[in-house]
Coordinates of C-alpha atoms in Angstrom, one line a residue:
M1 CA 23.2 -31.9 -25.2
A2 CA 19.6 -31.3 -24.0
R3 CA 20.0 -34.3 -21.6
S4 CA 22.9 -32.8 -20.2
M5 CA 21.1 -29.3 -19.7
K6 CA 18.3 -31.1 -17.7
K7 CA 20.7 -32.4 -15.7
I8 CA 22.5 -29.1 -15.3
A9 CA 19.3 -26.8 -15.2
S10 CA 18.0 -29.5 -12.4
L11 CA 20.9 -28.7 -9.8
L12 CA 21.0 -25.4 -10.5
A13 CA 17.5 -25.3 -9.3
V14 CA 18.6 -26.2 -5.9
G15 CA 22.0 -24.9 -5.6
A16 CA 23.2 -23.3 -8.8
L17 CA 26.8 -22.7 -10.4
S18 CA 28.8 -20.7 -8.6
L19 CA 30.8 -18.6 -7.9
A20 CA 36.3 -16.8 -5.7
G21 CA 52.7 -17.7 -14.0
L22 CA 51.5 -16.0 -17.0
A23 CA 53.6 -16.7 -20.0
A24 CA 56.7 -14.6 -20.1
C25 CA 57.0 -16.3 -23.9
G26 CA 53.1 -15.7 -24.3
G27 CA 51.0 -17.5 -26.4
S28 CA 50.9 -19.3 -29.8
D29 CA 49.4 -17.6 -32.8
E30 CA 49.4 -21.0 -34.2
P31 CA 45.8 -22.7 -34.1
A32 CA 45.3 -24.9 -31.1
A33 CA 45.1 -28.7 -31.5
G34 CA 41.7 -30.1 -32.5
A35 CA 40.3 -27.0 -33.7
Q36 CA 39.3 -26.1 -37.5
A37 CA 41.7 -23.1 -37.7
P38 CA 41.3 -20.5 -40.5
A39 CA 43.0 -20.1 -43.4
A40 CA 43.3 -16.7 -42.7
G41 CA 42.0 -13.9 -40.2
E42 CA 39.8 -12.4 -42.5
D43 CA 38.2 -15.4 -44.2
L44 CA 36.7 -16.5 -40.8
E45 CA 33.2 -15.1 -40.1
T46 CA 31.4 -15.8 -37.0
T47 CA 30.3 -15.1 -33.2
I48 CA 31.3 -16.1 -30.0
K49 CA 30.4 -14.8 -27.0
I50 CA 32.4 -14.3 -23.4
L51 CA 30.7 -14.4 -20.2
A52 CA 32.9 -13.2 -17.3
P53 CA 32.8 -11.9 -13.9
S54 CA 33.7 -8.2 -12.8
Y55 CA 37.0 -8.2 -11.1
A56 CA 37.8 -4.8 -10.9
D57 CA 36.3 -1.0 -12.2
S58 CA 38.0 -1.6 -15.2
T59 CA 37.0 -5.0 -16.2
K60 CA 34.8 -4.7 -19.2
A61 CA 37.4 -2.2 -20.6
D62 CA 40.2 -4.4 -20.2
W63 CA 38.2 -7.3 -22.2
E64 CA 37.2 -4.7 -24.8
A65 CA 41.0 -3.7 -25.3
I66 CA 41.7 -7.7 -26.1
I67 CA 38.4 -8.3 -28.5
A68 CA 39.7 -5.0 -30.3
E69 CA 43.1 -6.3 -30.7
F70 CA 41.3 -9.9 -32.0
N71 CA 39.2 -7.9 -34.6
K72 CA 42.7 -6.7 -35.8
T73 CA 43.5 -9.8 -37.6
Y74 CA 40.0 -11.2 -37.7
P75 CA 37.5 -8.3 -38.5
K76 CA 34.4 -10.7 -39.2
V77 CA 34.4 -12.3 -35.8
N78 CA 31.5 -10.1 -33.5
V79 CA 32.7 -10.6 -30.1
E80 CA 29.5 -10.5 -27.6
L81 CA 30.4 -9.7 -23.8
Q82 CA 28.7 -10.4 -20.9
V83 CA 30.4 -8.7 -17.7
E84 CA 28.6 -9.7 -14.4
G85 CA 29.1 -8.7 -10.6
W86 CA 30.4 -12.2 -8.7
E87 CA 27.3 -10.9 -5.9
D88 CA 25.0 -12.5 -8.5
F89 CA 27.0 -13.9 -11.0
T90 CA 25.2 -17.9 -10.0
S91 CA 22.1 -16.8 -11.7
K92 CA 23.7 -15.3 -14.9
V93 CA 25.1 -18.2 -15.6
Q94 CA 22.2 -20.5 -14.2
A95 CA 20.1 -18.5 -17.3
R96 CA 22.5 -19.0 -20.1
I97 CA 22.5 -22.9 -19.5
Q98 CA 19.1 -23.3 -18.9
A99 CA 18.2 -21.5 -21.8
Q100 CA 20.7 -23.0 -24.1
D101 CA 22.7 -19.9 -24.6
L102 CA 26.2 -21.6 -23.8
P103 CA 29.3 -18.8 -23.6
D104 CA 31.9 -19.9 -26.0
I105 CA 34.0 -18.6 -23.2
L106 CA 33.0 -18.7 -19.7
N107 CA 35.3 -17.0 -17.0
D108 CA 34.2 -18.6 -13.5
N109 CA 35.5 -20.2 -10.6
Q110 CA 34.1 -24.0 -11.3
F111 CA 33.9 -26.4 -13.9
A112 CA 33.2 -30.0 -13.2
L113 CA 29.3 -30.2 -13.6
S114 CA 29.7 -28.9 -17.0
A115 CA 32.9 -31.1 -17.9
E116 CA 31.1 -33.9 -16.4
S117 CA 28.1 -33.1 -18.3
G118 CA 29.7 -33.4 -21.4
I119 CA 29.5 -29.7 -22.7
L120 CA 32.9 -28.2 -22.7
Y121 CA 35.5 -28.8 -24.8
P122 CA 39.2 -30.4 -23.2
I123 CA 40.6 -27.2 -22.9
D124 CA 43.6 -28.4 -25.2
E125 CA 41.5 -28.4 -28.2
V126 CA 40.4 -24.6 -27.8
M127 CA 44.7 -23.3 -27.1
S128 CA 47.9 -24.2 -28.4
A129 CA 50.2 -26.8 -26.6
D130 CA 52.5 -23.3 -26.3
T131 CA 50.3 -21.5 -24.8
L132 CA 49.3 -24.3 -22.1
K133 CA 53.3 -24.6 -21.3
T134 CA 53.2 -21.2 -20.1
I135 CA 50.5 -21.8 -17.1
D136 CA 52.4 -22.7 -13.8
P137 CA 52.1 -26.5 -14.0
A138 CA 50.5 -26.6 -10.3
L139 CA 47.9 -24.0 -10.7
L140 CA 47.2 -25.7 -14.4
E141 CA 46.4 -28.9 -12.4
N142 CA 43.7 -27.5 -10.3
G143 CA 41.6 -27.7 -14.0
K144 CA 41.8 -31.3 -14.4
G145 CA 38.6 -33.1 -13.8
I146 CA 38.1 -36.3 -11.9
D147 CA 38.7 -38.2 -15.2
G148 CA 42.3 -36.4 -16.0
T149 CA 41.4 -34.3 -18.7
Q150 CA 42.6 -30.9 -18.9
W151 CA 39.2 -29.0 -18.7
A152 CA 40.1 -25.3 -17.5
V153 CA 42.9 -23.1 -17.4
P154 CA 43.1 -20.8 -14.6
D155 CA 43.4 -17.2 -15.3
V156 CA 44.2 -15.6 -11.8
A157 CA 45.2 -16.9 -8.7
S158 CA 45.0 -16.3 -4.7
A159 CA 46.1 -17.2 -1.9
R160 CA 44.6 -16.4 1.1
N161 CA 46.4 -14.7 4.3
L162 CA 45.1 -13.3 7.7
T163 CA 44.8 -9.3 7.4
Y164 CA 44.9 -7.3 10.7
N165 CA 44.9 -3.7 11.7
V166 CA 48.7 -3.2 13.0
D167 CA 47.1 -0.4 15.3
I168 CA 44.4 -2.5 16.6
L169 CA 46.4 -5.7 17.5
E170 CA 49.1 -3.6 19.3
Q171 CA 47.2 -0.9 21.1
A172 CA 45.3 -3.9 22.7
G173 CA 48.5 -5.9 23.4
V174 CA 47.7 -8.7 21.6
E175 CA 50.5 -10.7 18.9
V176 CA 48.9 -11.7 15.9
P177 CA 46.8 -15.1 16.1
K178 CA 48.5 -18.4 15.3
T179 CA 46.1 -20.6 17.1
W180 CA 42.5 -20.8 18.0
A181 CA 43.0 -20.1 21.4
D182 CA 45.4 -16.9 20.4
M183 CA 42.4 -16.1 18.3
E184 CA 40.1 -16.2 20.9
N185 CA 42.3 -14.5 23.3
A186 CA 42.7 -12.0 20.8
C187 CA 38.8 -10.8 20.4
T188 CA 38.7 -10.7 24.3
A189 CA 41.7 -8.5 24.4
I190 CA 40.2 -6.0 21.7
K191 CA 36.7 -6.0 22.6
E192 CA 37.7 -4.9 25.8
K193 CA 39.9 -2.1 24.4
F194 CA 37.3 -1.1 21.2
P195 CA 34.2 -1.6 22.2
D196 CA 33.5 -0.6 18.7
V197 CA 35.4 -2.7 16.8
Y198 CA 34.4 -6.2 15.4
P199 CA 37.7 -8.0 16.2
Y200 CA 37.3 -11.0 13.1
G201 CA 35.2 -10.3 10.2
M202 CA 33.5 -13.6 9.0
P203 CA 32.0 -13.5 5.8
L204 CA 29.3 -16.2 5.8
G205 CA 26.9 -15.2 3.0
Q206 CA 26.3 -15.8 -0.5
E207 CA 29.5 -15.2 -1.6
E208 CA 32.5 -16.5 0.1
A209 CA 30.9 -18.9 2.9
Q210 CA 32.3 -22.2 1.0
I211 CA 36.0 -20.3 1.7
E212 CA 35.7 -19.1 4.7
S213 CA 34.3 -22.3 6.2
T214 CA 37.0 -24.1 4.4
L215 CA 39.5 -22.5 6.3
W216 CA 38.1 -23.5 9.5
V217 CA 37.6 -27.2 8.8
W218 CA 41.2 -27.2 7.0
G219 CA 42.3 -25.3 10.2
A220 CA 41.0 -28.3 12.3
G221 CA 43.0 -30.6 10.4
G222 CA 40.3 -31.6 8.2
D223 CA 38.7 -32.1 4.7
W224 CA 35.5 -32.2 2.4
V225 CA 37.3 -35.3 0.6
D226 CA 36.0 -38.2 2.7
G227 CA 37.6 -41.4 0.8
D228 CA 35.4 -41.6 -3.2
T229 CA 33.1 -38.9 -1.8
L230 CA 32.6 -35.0 0.1
S231 CA 30.8 -35.1 3.1
T232 CA 29.9 -32.9 5.9
Q233 CA 30.0 -35.3 8.5
T234 CA 33.6 -35.9 9.7
P235 CA 34.8 -35.0 13.4
A236 CA 36.8 -32.3 11.7
V237 CA 34.2 -30.5 9.7
A238 CA 32.1 -30.6 12.9
E239 CA 35.2 -29.2 14.6
G240 CA 35.8 -26.4 12.1
F241 CA 31.9 -25.2 12.3
D242 CA 31.9 -25.5 16.0
E243 CA 35.0 -22.7 16.2
M244 CA 33.0 -20.5 14.0
K245 CA 29.8 -21.0 15.7
K246 CA 32.3 -20.2 19.1
L247 CA 33.8 -16.8 17.7
I248 CA 30.3 -15.4 16.9
D249 CA 28.6 -16.6 20.1
M250 CA 31.3 -14.8 21.8
G251 CA 30.7 -11.8 19.6
C252 CA 34.0 -11.9 18.3
T253 CA 32.6 -11.5 14.7
Q254 CA 30.0 -8.7 12.7
P255 CA 26.9 -8.9 14.0
N256 CA 25.2 -10.5 10.7
A257 CA 28.2 -12.9 10.1
G258 CA 25.5 -15.4 8.6
S259 CA 24.6 -12.9 5.7
S260 CA 28.0 -10.8 5.0
N261 CA 29.7 -11.2 2.0
R262 CA 33.8 -10.6 1.8
A263 CA 32.9 -6.9 0.4
D264 CA 30.9 -6.5 3.4
V265 CA 33.4 -7.6 5.7
V266 CA 36.4 -5.2 3.8
D267 CA 34.2 -1.8 3.8
L268 CA 34.2 -2.5 7.8
F269 CA 38.2 -2.9 7.8
N270 CA 38.6 0.0 5.6
N271 CA 36.6 2.1 8.4
G272 CA 38.7 0.6 10.9
K273 CA 35.6 -1.4 12.3
V274 CA 36.8 -5.0 11.8
A275 CA 40.8 -5.7 13.2
M276 CA 40.9 -9.1 11.3
Y277 CA 39.6 -11.4 8.3
N278 CA 41.1 -14.2 5.9
G279 CA 41.4 -12.3 2.3
H280 CA 44.0 -12.0 -0.7
S281 CA 45.6 -9.4 -2.1
G282 CA 43.0 -8.2 -4.5
L283 CA 41.2 -6.7 -1.5
F284 CA 43.7 -4.0 -0.6
S285 CA 43.1 -1.3 -3.5
D286 CA 40.4 0.4 -1.4
T287 CA 42.0 0.4 2.1
P288 CA 42.9 4.1 3.0
D289 CA 46.0 4.9 4.0
T290 CA 44.9 5.7 7.1
I291 CA 44.7 1.6 8.3
K292 CA 48.0 0.5 8.6
Y293 CA 47.8 -3.3 7.8
D294 CA 49.6 -6.7 7.2
A295 CA 49.2 -10.0 6.5
A296 CA 50.1 -13.1 8.2
P297 CA 49.6 -17.2 8.1
I298 CA 45.7 -17.9 8.7
P299 CA 45.6 -19.4 12.1
S300 CA 44.7 -22.9 13.0
K301 CA 43.9 -25.2 15.7
D302 CA 47.6 -26.4 16.6
G303 CA 49.1 -23.6 15.0
E304 CA 49.8 -24.8 11.8
P305 CA 49.3 -22.1 9.1
V306 CA 46.6 -22.9 6.8
A307 CA 47.1 -22.3 3.2
V308 CA 43.9 -21.9 1.0
G309 CA 44.6 -21.1 -2.6
V310 CA 41.8 -20.3 -5.2
T311 CA 42.3 -20.1 -8.6
D312 CA 39.5 -18.7 -11.1
F313 CA 39.2 -20.8 -14.7
I314 CA 38.6 -20.0 -18.4
V315 CA 36.2 -22.4 -19.8
A316 CA 35.0 -23.2 -23.2
F317 CA 31.5 -24.7 -24.3
N318 CA 30.8 -27.1 -27.2
N319 CA 28.2 -25.2 -29.2
G320 CA 28.9 -28.0 -31.8
D321 CA 29.8 -25.1 -34.7
E322 CA 33.9 -25.5 -36.0
D323 CA 33.8 -21.9 -37.1
R324 CA 33.4 -20.7 -33.4
K325 CA 35.5 -23.4 -32.0
A326 CA 38.4 -21.8 -34.5
A327 CA 37.8 -18.4 -33.1
T328 CA 37.8 -19.0 -29.5
A329 CA 40.7 -21.0 -29.9
A330 CA 42.3 -18.1 -31.4
F331 CA 40.9 -15.4 -29.0
L332 CA 42.3 -17.7 -26.1
D333 CA 45.8 -17.9 -27.6
L334 CA 45.8 -14.0 -27.8
F335 CA 44.2 -13.7 -24.3
Y336 CA 47.5 -15.6 -22.3
S337 CA 49.8 -13.5 -24.9
D338 CA 52.2 -11.5 -22.9
A339 CA 51.0 -8.1 -23.6
M340 CA 47.3 -8.9 -23.4
Y341 CA 47.1 -11.4 -20.1
T342 CA 49.6 -8.6 -18.4
A343 CA 47.6 -5.5 -19.2
W344 CA 44.4 -7.9 -18.0
Y345 CA 45.3 -9.4 -14.8
K346 CA 47.0 -6.0 -13.1
P347 CA 43.7 -4.3 -12.3
T348 CA 41.9 -7.5 -10.6
G349 CA 44.8 -7.2 -7.9
L350 CA 44.8 -11.1 -8.0
L351 CA 48.6 -13.2 -8.8
P352 CA 48.9 -14.1 -11.9
V353 CA 49.2 -17.5 -13.4
T354 CA 51.8 -18.0 -15.8
T355 CA 55.2 -18.9 -14.7
S356 CA 57.5 -16.0 -16.2
V357 CA 54.8 -13.6 -14.9
I358 CA 54.8 -14.8 -11.2
E359 CA 58.5 -14.7 -11.2
S360 CA 58.7 -11.1 -12.4
E361 CA 55.6 -10.0 -10.4
S362 CA 57.1 -11.4 -7.0
A363 CA 60.4 -9.9 -7.9
A364 CA 59.0 -6.6 -8.0
A365 CA 56.8 -6.8 -5.2
D366 CA 56.3 -4.9 -1.9
E367 CA 57.1 -6.9 1.4
L368 CA 53.3 -7.5 1.9
G369 CA 52.9 -8.8 -1.6
K370 CA 55.9 -11.3 -1.6
K371 CA 53.9 -12.9 1.3
Y372 CA 51.2 -13.9 -1.0
F373 CA 53.6 -15.1 -3.6
D374 CA 55.5 -16.6 -0.9
A375 CA 52.2 -19.1 -0.2
L376 CA 51.1 -19.6 -3.7
P377 CA 53.9 -22.7 -3.8
T378 CA 52.2 -24.4 -0.8
V379 CA 48.7 -23.7 -0.6
R380 CA 45.7 -26.2 -0.9
F381 CA 42.8 -26.2 -3.4
T382 CA 39.2 -27.3 -2.7
P383 CA 38.1 -29.9 -4.9
V384 CA 37.1 -28.4 -7.7
G385 CA 37.6 -31.3 -10.2
T386 CA 34.9 -33.2 -9.0
S387 CA 30.9 -32.2 -9.5
Q388 CA 30.1 -33.1 -6.0
W389 CA 32.4 -29.7 -5.2
D390 CA 29.7 -27.5 -7.2
V391 CA 27.2 -29.0 -5.3
L392 CA 28.6 -28.8 -2.0
Q393 CA 29.7 -25.2 -2.8
A394 CA 26.2 -23.8 -3.4
A395 CA 25.0 -25.4 -0.5
L396 CA 27.6 -24.2 1.8
Q397 CA 26.8 -20.7 0.2
G398 CA 23.2 -21.0 1.2
G399 CA 23.3 -22.5 4.6
A400 CA 26.6 -22.3 5.8
G401 CA 25.9 -19.0 7.9
K402 CA 22.7 -20.6 9.5
I403 CA 25.1 -21.6 12.1
T404 CA 24.4 -18.2 13.6
E405 CA 20.8 -19.1 14.9
S406 CA 21.4 -23.1 14.9
D407 CA 23.3 -25.3 16.4
T408 CA 26.2 -26.8 14.0
Q409 CA 25.2 -30.6 13.9
T410 CA 21.4 -29.3 12.4
V411 CA 23.3 -26.9 9.8
L412 CA 25.9 -29.9 8.5
A413 CA 23.5 -32.3 8.2
E414 CA 21.2 -29.7 6.0
I415 CA 24.3 -29.1 4.0
Q416 CA 24.9 -33.0 3.7
A417 CA 21.3 -33.8 2.7
Q418 CA 21.4 -31.1 -0.2
V419 CA 25.0 -32.5 -1.6
D420 CA 23.3 -36.5 -0.9
A421 CA 20.1 -35.0 -2.8
Q422 CA 21.9 -34.2 -5.9
S423 CA 25.0 -36.0 -6.2

């Protein structure tokens, strides 16, 4: 394990681990296969640790509610909870791994590097088969490594759409963009009608650069995957970055696009200062009623909608302790049970991951919400199953925003150099 720790620490020093249907029948109370199950809940005495990001103001309380329910059955299991903001979640994960203080349960948006380094349990060792069956199969597939092992299980999902201010577009006399040319024309018209409004919000800062850039690379018909490796050195990747830079140079985006995080763009939109941005359904909670907004497919070079999906994951670190493993298994089966999971996921504003809840929630969703559920079956995912993505994601988060001040060829070469050095 120490050798694996050194491998991860060396990667973290340059790039850092990153940060982006619920079962109707619920999780089973049976112990997960491979775990040493306690003879009775009250007989299991140990401590497990959870590290999780904050999705909402209630995130810590939502985890604590599950912990309280868990302790009714396992009163001698102490659960240590650490909740951190997404903006510096990278450093928190890094610190725990470098200190060899591995959380038993980590909620994050990647897993491959830890899996390939041998410090994770295959998730079916700490979750029962009945619980795993409740997860939407397509979303569950995203938690597999390149070796085919199910290392992670999704906890929430999102589909990205183009969010737009209806009144601004209508008063500027433009339709919702479908192509990049449409986007450029809309930007020009909006700037002429509303000089103080930024037509498009582009978050290329530390939090969201990997998703924003992926939207434009895929919009050019490209991909990060190039044969059996990941690469920024393909024509389509360059074309996607060139289009981002073109919009920046046109004055279409907010001035600090290279350092803006998603929250910055959403705040501008909520104050009527950004007309369009690419986002998910969890970002509307603070949008005031005075902003009339809607969502549409993300535009691309040729007008074919770009469907990008993101899942966050639950992974379990192997601390070499059978009691901790057993407690982790019991906790995760409770977490995905109907009552616990539904109460936990709803405040995130994101989409559920278990089949029955996807069905029930999509049926109850309003017209806007249905657009995100409808997009879910067709989304593509970034290549999270390979540790190269962990490195590329970190390099994008730290480097993609440099296109505001440098040419795209230089920026992409620098990003590729980081990937090559750490792969």
